[in-house]
PDB file of C-alpha atoms in Angstrom:
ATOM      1  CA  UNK A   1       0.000   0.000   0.000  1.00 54.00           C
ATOM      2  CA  UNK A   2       2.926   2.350   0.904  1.00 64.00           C
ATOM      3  CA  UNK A   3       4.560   1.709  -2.537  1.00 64.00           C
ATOM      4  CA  UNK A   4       0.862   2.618  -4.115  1.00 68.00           C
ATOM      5  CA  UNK A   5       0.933   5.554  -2.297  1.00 71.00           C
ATOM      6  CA  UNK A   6       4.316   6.721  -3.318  1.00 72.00           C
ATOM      7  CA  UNK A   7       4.111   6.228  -6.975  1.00 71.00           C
ATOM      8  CA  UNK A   8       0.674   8.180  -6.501  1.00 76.00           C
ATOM      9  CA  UNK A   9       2.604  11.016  -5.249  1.00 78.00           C
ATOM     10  CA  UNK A  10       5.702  10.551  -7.663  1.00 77.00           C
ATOM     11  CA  UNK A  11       3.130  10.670 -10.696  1.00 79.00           C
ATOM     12  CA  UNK A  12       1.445  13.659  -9.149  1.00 81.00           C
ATOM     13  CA  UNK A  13       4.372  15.698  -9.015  1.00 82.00           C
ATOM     14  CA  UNK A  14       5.458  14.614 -12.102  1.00 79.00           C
ATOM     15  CA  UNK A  15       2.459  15.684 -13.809  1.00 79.00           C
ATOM     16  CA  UNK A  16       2.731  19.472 -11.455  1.00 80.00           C
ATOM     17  CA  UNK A  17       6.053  20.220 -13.190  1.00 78.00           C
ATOM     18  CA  UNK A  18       4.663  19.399 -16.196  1.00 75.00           C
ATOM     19  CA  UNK A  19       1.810  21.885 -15.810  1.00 75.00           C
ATOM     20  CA  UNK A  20       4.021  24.495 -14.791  1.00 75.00           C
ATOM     21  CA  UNK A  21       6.321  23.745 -17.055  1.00 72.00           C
ATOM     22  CA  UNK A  22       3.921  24.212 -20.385  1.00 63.00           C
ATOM     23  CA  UNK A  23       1.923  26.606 -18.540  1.00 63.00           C
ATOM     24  CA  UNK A  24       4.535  29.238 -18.063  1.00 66.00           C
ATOM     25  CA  UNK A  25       5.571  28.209 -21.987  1.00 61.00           C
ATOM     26  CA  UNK A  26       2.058  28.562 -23.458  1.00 58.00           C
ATOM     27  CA  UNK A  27       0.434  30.759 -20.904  1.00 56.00           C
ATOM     28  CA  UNK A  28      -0.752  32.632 -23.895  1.00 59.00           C
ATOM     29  CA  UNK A  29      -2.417  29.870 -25.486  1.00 64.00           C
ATOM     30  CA  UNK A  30      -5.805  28.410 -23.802  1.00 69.00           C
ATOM     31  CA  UNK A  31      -5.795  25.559 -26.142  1.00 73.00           C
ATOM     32  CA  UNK A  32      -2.438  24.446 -25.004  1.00 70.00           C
ATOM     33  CA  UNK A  33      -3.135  24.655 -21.464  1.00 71.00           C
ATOM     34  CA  UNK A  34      -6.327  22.442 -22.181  1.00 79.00           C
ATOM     35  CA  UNK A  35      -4.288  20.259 -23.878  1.00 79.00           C
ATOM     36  CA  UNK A  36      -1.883  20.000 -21.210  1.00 79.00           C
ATOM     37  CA  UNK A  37      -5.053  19.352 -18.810  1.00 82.00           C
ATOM     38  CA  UNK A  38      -5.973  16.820 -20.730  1.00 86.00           C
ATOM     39  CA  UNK A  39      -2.571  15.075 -20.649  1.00 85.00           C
ATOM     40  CA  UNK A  40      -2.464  15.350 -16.813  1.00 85.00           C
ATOM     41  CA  UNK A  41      -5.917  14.096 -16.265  1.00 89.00           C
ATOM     42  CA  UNK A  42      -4.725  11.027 -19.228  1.00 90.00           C
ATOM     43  CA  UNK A  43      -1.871  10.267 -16.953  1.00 86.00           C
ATOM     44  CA  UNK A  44      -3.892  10.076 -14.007  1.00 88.00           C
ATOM     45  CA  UNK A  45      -6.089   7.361 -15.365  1.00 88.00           C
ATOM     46  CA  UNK A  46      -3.411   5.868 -17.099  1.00 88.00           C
ATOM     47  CA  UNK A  47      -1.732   5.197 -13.447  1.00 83.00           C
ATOM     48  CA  UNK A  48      -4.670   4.073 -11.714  1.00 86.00           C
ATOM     49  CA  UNK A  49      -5.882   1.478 -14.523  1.00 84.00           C
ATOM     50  CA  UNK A  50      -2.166   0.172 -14.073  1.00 80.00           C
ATOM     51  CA  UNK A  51      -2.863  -0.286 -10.172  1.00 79.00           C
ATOM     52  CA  UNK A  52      -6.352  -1.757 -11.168  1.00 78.00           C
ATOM     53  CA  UNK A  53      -4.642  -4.833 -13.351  1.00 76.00           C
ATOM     54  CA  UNK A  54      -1.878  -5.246 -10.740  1.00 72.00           C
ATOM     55  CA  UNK A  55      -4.019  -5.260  -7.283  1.00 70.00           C
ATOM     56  CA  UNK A  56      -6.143  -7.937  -9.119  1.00 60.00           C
TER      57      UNK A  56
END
């Protein structure tokens, strides 16, 4: 469960940078920063389906 937890965190912060990354690049650009919204909520799924096949 701690190991869950951790990689939770580890993607969450990885996704943060990423946000603040592209947002400070395209903070001009609402389309971008949807986009990048998009990619962080993607990732977020994308993590948690992996946990789903691997807890069964």
């Amino acid at each position: 469960m701690q190991q869950t937890q951790d990689l939770v965190w580890e993607e969450r912060f990885l996704a943060n940078m990423l946000v603040i990354f592209c947002g400070r690049q395209m903070i001009h650009h609402p389309v971008h920063r949807l986009l990048v919204i998009s990619v962080h909520v993607f990732l977020t799924l994308f993590i948690w389906k992996f946990f789903w096949w691997h807890s069964i």
